[in-house]
Coordinates of N, CA and C in Angstrom, one line a residue:
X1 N 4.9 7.6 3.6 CA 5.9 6.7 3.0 C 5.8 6.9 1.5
X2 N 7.2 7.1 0.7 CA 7.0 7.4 -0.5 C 8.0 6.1 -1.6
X3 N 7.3 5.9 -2.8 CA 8.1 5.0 -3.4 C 8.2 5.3 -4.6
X4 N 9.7 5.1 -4.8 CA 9.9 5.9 -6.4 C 9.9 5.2 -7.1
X5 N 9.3 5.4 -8.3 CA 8.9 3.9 -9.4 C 9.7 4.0 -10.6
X6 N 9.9 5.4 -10.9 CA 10.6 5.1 -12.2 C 11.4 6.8 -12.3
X7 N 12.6 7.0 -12.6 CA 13.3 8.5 -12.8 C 13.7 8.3 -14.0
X8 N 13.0 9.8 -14.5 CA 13.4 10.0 -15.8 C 15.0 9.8 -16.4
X9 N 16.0 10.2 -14.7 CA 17.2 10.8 -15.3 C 18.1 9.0 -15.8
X10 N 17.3 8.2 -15.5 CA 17.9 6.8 -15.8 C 16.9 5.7 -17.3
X11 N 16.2 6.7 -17.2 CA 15.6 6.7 -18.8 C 15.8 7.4 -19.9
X12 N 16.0 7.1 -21.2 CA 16.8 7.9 -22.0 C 15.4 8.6 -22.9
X13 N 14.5 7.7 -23.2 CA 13.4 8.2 -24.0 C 12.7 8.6 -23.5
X14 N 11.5 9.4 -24.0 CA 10.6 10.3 -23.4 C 9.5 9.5 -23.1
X15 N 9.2 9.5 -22.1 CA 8.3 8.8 -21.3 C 6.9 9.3 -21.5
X16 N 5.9 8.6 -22.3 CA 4.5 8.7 -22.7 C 3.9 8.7 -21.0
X17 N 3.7 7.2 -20.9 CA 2.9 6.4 -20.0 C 3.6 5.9 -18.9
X18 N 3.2 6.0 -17.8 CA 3.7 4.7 -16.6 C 2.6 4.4 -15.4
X19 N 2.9 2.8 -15.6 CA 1.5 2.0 -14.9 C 2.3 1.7 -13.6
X20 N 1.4 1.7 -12.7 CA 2.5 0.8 -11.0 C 1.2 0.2 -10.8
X21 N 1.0 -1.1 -10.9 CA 0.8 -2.1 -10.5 C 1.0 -3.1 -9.0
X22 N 0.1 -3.2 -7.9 CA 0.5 -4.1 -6.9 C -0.7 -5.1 -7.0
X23 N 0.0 -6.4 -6.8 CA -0.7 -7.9 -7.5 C -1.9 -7.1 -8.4
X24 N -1.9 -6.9 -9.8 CA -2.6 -6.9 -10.3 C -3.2 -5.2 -10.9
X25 N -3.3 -4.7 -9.7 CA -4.3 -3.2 -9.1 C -3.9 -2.5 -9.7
X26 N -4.1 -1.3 -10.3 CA -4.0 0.0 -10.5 C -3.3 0.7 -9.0
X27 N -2.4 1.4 -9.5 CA -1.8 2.5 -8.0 C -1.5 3.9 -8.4
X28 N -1.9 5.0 -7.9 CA -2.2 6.6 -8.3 C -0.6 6.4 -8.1
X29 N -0.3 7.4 -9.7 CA 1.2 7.6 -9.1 C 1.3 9.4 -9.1
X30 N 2.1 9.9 -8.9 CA 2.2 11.4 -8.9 C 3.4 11.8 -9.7
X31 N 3.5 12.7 -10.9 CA 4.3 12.9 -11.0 C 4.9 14.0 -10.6
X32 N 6.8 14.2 -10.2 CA 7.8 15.1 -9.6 C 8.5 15.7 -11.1
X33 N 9.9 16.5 -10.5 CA 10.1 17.2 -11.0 C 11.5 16.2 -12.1
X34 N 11.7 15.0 -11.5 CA 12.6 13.9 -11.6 C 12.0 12.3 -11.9
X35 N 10.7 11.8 -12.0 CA 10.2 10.6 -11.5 C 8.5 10.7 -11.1
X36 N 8.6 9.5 -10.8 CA 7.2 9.6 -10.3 C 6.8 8.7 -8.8
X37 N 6.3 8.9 -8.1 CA 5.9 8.6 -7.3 C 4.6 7.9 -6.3
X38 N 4.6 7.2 -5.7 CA 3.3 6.7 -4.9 C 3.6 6.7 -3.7
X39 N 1.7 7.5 -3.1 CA 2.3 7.5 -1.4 C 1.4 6.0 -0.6
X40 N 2.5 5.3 -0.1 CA 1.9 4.4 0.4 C 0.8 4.3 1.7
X41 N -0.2 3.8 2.1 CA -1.2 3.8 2.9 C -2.1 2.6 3.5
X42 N -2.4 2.8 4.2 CA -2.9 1.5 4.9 C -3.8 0.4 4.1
X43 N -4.3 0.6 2.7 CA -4.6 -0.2 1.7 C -3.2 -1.2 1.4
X44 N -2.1 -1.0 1.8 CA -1.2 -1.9 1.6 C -0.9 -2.9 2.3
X45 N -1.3 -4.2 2.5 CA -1.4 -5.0 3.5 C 0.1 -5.3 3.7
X46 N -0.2 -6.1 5.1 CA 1.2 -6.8 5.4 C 1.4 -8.1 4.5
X47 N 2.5 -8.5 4.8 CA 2.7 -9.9 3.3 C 3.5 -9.2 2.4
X48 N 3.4 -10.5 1.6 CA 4.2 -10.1 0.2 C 3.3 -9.7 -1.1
X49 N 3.9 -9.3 -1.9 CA 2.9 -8.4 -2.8 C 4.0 -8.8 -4.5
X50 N 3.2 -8.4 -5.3 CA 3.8 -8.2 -6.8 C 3.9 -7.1 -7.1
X51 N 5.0 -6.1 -7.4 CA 4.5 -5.3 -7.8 C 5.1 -4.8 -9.0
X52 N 4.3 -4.5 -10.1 CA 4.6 -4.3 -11.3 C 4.7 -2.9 -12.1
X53 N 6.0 -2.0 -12.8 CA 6.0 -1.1 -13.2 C 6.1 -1.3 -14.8
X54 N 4.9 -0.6 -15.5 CA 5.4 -0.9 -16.9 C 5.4 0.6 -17.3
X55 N 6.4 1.2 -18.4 CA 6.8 2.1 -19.0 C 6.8 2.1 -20.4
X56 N 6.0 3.3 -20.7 CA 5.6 3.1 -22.5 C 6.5 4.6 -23.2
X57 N 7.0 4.5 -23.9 CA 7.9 5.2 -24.2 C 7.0 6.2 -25.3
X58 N 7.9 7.0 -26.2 CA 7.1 7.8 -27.2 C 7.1 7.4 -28.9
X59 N 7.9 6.3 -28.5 CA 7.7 5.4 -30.2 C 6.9 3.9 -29.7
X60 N 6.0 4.0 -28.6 CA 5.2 2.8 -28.4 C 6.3 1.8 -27.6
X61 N 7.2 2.0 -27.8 CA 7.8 0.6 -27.0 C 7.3 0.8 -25.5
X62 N 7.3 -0.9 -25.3 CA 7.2 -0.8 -23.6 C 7.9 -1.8 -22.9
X63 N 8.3 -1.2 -21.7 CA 9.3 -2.3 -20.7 C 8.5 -2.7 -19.2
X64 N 8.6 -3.9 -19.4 CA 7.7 -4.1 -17.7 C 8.6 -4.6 -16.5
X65 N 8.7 -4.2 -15.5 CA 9.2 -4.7 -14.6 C 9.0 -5.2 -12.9
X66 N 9.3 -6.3 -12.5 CA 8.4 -7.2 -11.5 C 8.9 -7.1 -10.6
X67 N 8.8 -6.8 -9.2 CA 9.5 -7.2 -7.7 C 8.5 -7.7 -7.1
X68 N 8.8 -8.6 -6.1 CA 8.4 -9.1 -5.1 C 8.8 -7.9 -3.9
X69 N 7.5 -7.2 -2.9 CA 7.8 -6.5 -2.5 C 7.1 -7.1 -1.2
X70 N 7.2 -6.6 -0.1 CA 6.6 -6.9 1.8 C 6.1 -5.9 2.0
X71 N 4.8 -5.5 2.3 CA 3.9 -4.4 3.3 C 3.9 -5.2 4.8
X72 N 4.3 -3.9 5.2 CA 4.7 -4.1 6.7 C 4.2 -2.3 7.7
X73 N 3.2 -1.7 7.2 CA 2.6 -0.8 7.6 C 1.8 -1.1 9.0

């Protein structure tokens, strides 16, 4: 199972950094040829979760953004 966190083609600025966040955690993301990626795994419990993507651009700005997400693996 794959989850796309952030695509460049709907970002305008050049993308330094990107964190993915679930309540709290660090999550390995991979980068594609479009975006980036994480493959989900049995470390994801069932329930609801936070899950947080922040994006650092290449003049320092940063945008964070929060869903309420369900593991159901």
């Amino acid at each position: 199972v794959l989850f796309r966190s952030v695509s460049q083609s709907r970002y305008r600025g050049v993308i330094n950094e990107v964190k993915l966040l679930i309540d709290g955690k660090w999550l390995l993301l991979q980068q594609t040829w479009n975006g980036y990626v994480h493959t989900v795994d049995e470390n994801f419990s069932a329930g609801e979760h936070m899950l947080t993507v922040i994006v650092k651009d290449e003049a320092g700005n940063t945008t964070t953004r929060e869903w309420k997400v369900s593991g159901n693996l």
